[in-house]
JSON list of C-alpha atoms in Angstrom, two decimals:
[
{"chain": "A", "resi": 1, "resn": "MET", "atom": "CA", "xyz": [12.90, 26.97, -1.93]},
{"chain": "A", "resi": 2, "resn": "ALA", "atom": "CA", "xyz": [14.69, 23.83, -3.07]},
{"chain": "A", "resi": 3, "resn": "LEU", "atom": "CA", "xyz": [13.04, 21.64, -5.69]},
{"chain": "A", "resi": 4, "resn": "SER", "atom": "CA", "xyz": [13.79, 18.05, -6.55]},
{"chain": "A", "resi": 5, "resn": "HIS", "atom": "CA", "xyz": [13.07, 16.11, -9.72]},
{"chain": "A", "resi": 6, "resn": "HIS", "atom": "CA", "xyz": [10.01, 14.75, -7.90]},
{"chain": "A", "resi": 7, "resn": "ASP", "atom": "CA", "xyz": [8.50, 18.25, -7.78]},
{"chain": "A", "resi": 8, "resn": "ALA", "atom": "CA", "xyz": [8.42, 18.91, -11.52]},
{"chain": "A", "resi": 9, "resn": "LEU", "atom": "CA", "xyz": [7.53, 17.43, -14.86]},
{"chain": "A", "resi": 10, "resn": "VAL", "atom": "CA", "xyz": [9.24, 18.44, -18.08]},
{"chain": "A", "resi": 11, "resn": "PHE", "atom": "CA", "xyz": [7.16, 18.55, -21.26]},
{"chain": "A", "resi": 12, "resn": "SER", "atom": "CA", "xyz": [8.72, 19.54, -24.60]},
{"chain": "A", "resi": 13, "resn": "GLY", "atom": "CA", "xyz": [11.37, 21.68, -22.95]},
{"chain": "A", "resi": 14, "resn": "SER", "atom": "CA", "xyz": [8.92, 23.57, -20.75]},
{"chain": "A", "resi": 15, "resn": "PHE", "atom": "CA", "xyz": [9.06, 23.45, -16.97]},
{"chain": "A", "resi": 16, "resn": "LYS", "atom": "CA", "xyz": [5.81, 22.88, -15.10]},
{"chain": "A", "resi": 17, "resn": "LEU", "atom": "CA", "xyz": [5.58, 22.42, -11.35]},
{"chain": "A", "resi": 18, "resn": "LYS", "atom": "CA", "xyz": [3.18, 19.70, -10.31]},
{"chain": "A", "resi": 19, "resn": "THR", "atom": "CA", "xyz": [2.37, 18.79, -6.74]},
{"chain": "A", "resi": 20, "resn": "ALA", "atom": "CA", "xyz": [1.08, 15.58, -5.17]},
{"chain": "A", "resi": 21, "resn": "ALA", "atom": "CA", "xyz": [-2.13, 17.46, -4.36]},
{"chain": "A", "resi": 22, "resn": "GLU", "atom": "CA", "xyz": [-2.62, 18.09, -8.10]},
{"chain": "A", "resi": 23, "resn": "ASP", "atom": "CA", "xyz": [-1.87, 14.44, -8.90]},
{"chain": "A", "resi": 24, "resn": "PHE", "atom": "CA", "xyz": [-4.54, 13.18, -6.54]},
{"chain": "A", "resi": 25, "resn": "SER", "atom": "CA", "xyz": [-7.12, 15.97, -6.90]},
{"chain": "A", "resi": 26, "resn": "VAL", "atom": "CA", "xyz": [-8.89, 13.98, -9.64]},
{"chain": "A", "resi": 27, "resn": "PHE", "atom": "CA", "xyz": [-10.66, 11.82, -7.05]},
{"chain": "A", "resi": 28, "resn": "PRO", "atom": "CA", "xyz": [-11.75, 12.74, -3.51]},
{"chain": "A", "resi": 29, "resn": "PRO", "atom": "CA", "xyz": [-9.56, 11.18, -0.78]},
{"chain": "A", "resi": 30, "resn": "PHE", "atom": "CA", "xyz": [-12.50, 9.49, 0.91]},
{"chain": "A", "resi": 31, "resn": "GLU", "atom": "CA", "xyz": [-16.20, 8.84, 0.54]},
{"chain": "A", "resi": 32, "resn": "ILE", "atom": "CA", "xyz": [-18.85, 8.70, 3.23]},
{"chain": "A", "resi": 33, "resn": "ARG", "atom": "CA", "xyz": [-21.63, 6.20, 2.71]},
{"chain": "A", "resi": 34, "resn": "SER", "atom": "CA", "xyz": [-24.44, 5.61, 5.12]},
{"chain": "A", "resi": 35, "resn": "GLY", "atom": "CA", "xyz": [-27.61, 3.61, 5.23]},
{"chain": "A", "resi": 36, "resn": "VAL", "atom": "CA", "xyz": [-31.11, 4.87, 5.89]},
{"chain": "A", "resi": 37, "resn": "GLU", "atom": "CA", "xyz": [-30.78, 4.17, 9.61]},
{"chain": "A", "resi": 38, "resn": "GLN", "atom": "CA", "xyz": [-27.70, 3.55, 11.75]},
{"chain": "A", "resi": 39, "resn": "ARG", "atom": "CA", "xyz": [-28.44, 0.86, 14.33]},
{"chain": "A", "resi": 40, "resn": "VAL", "atom": "CA", "xyz": [-25.00, 0.34, 15.86]},
{"chain": "A", "resi": 41, "resn": "PRO", "atom": "CA", "xyz": [-21.86, 2.51, 16.11]},
{"chain": "A", "resi": 42, "resn": "PHE", "atom": "CA", "xyz": [-19.54, 1.46, 13.29]},
{"chain": "A", "resi": 43, "resn": "LEU", "atom": "CA", "xyz": [-16.47, 2.98, 11.69]},
{"chain": "A", "resi": 44, "resn": "PHE", "atom": "CA", "xyz": [-14.58, 1.32, 8.85]},
{"chain": "A", "resi": 45, "resn": "ASN", "atom": "CA", "xyz": [-11.18, 2.74, 7.96]},
{"chain": "A", "resi": 46, "resn": "SER", "atom": "CA", "xyz": [-9.12, 1.41, 5.08]},
{"chain": "A", "resi": 47, "resn": "PRO", "atom": "CA", "xyz": [-6.19, 3.82, 4.67]},
{"chain": "A", "resi": 48, "resn": "HIS", "atom": "CA", "xyz": [-4.18, 1.77, 2.17]},
{"chain": "A", "resi": 49, "resn": "SER", "atom": "CA", "xyz": [-6.98, 1.07, -0.24]},
{"chain": "A", "resi": 50, "resn": "GLY", "atom": "CA", "xyz": [-7.05, 2.80, -3.56]},
{"chain": "A", "resi": 51, "resn": "ARG", "atom": "CA", "xyz": [-7.33, 2.33, -7.28]},
{"chain": "A", "resi": 52, "resn": "TYR", "atom": "CA", "xyz": [-6.00, 5.59, -8.70]},
{"chain": "A", "resi": 53, "resn": "TYR", "atom": "CA", "xyz": [-2.23, 5.83, -9.10]},
{"chain": "A", "resi": 54, "resn": "PRO", "atom": "CA", "xyz": [-1.04, 8.73, -11.32]},
{"chain": "A", "resi": 55, "resn": "GLU", "atom": "CA", "xyz": [1.82, 7.94, -13.71]},
{"chain": "A", "resi": 56, "resn": "ARG", "atom": "CA", "xyz": [4.10, 10.43, -11.92]},
{"chain": "A", "resi": 57, "resn": "PHE", "atom": "CA", "xyz": [3.44, 8.67, -8.60]},
{"chain": "A", "resi": 58, "resn": "LEU", "atom": "CA", "xyz": [4.20, 5.24, -10.11]},
{"chain": "A", "resi": 59, "resn": "ALA", "atom": "CA", "xyz": [7.42, 6.55, -11.68]},
{"chain": "A", "resi": 60, "resn": "MET", "atom": "CA", "xyz": [8.62, 7.86, -8.29]},
{"chain": "A", "resi": 61, "resn": "ALA", "atom": "CA", "xyz": [7.80, 4.50, -6.65]},
{"chain": "A", "resi": 62, "resn": "ARG", "atom": "CA", "xyz": [10.04, 2.53, -9.01]}
]
């Protein structure tokens, strides 16, 4: 299995694998909210919304 520098973090000389799933496991990927009664069919999808960006993710985006 080949690893890249994106697959690992180095802390004080130790080697720790960290995956994107671990980065983003802090918050659920989506949330379902519903009212007391649904009167019309409605689906709202906002795939690019978000507020949580782990430091490792930001470093890879630069």
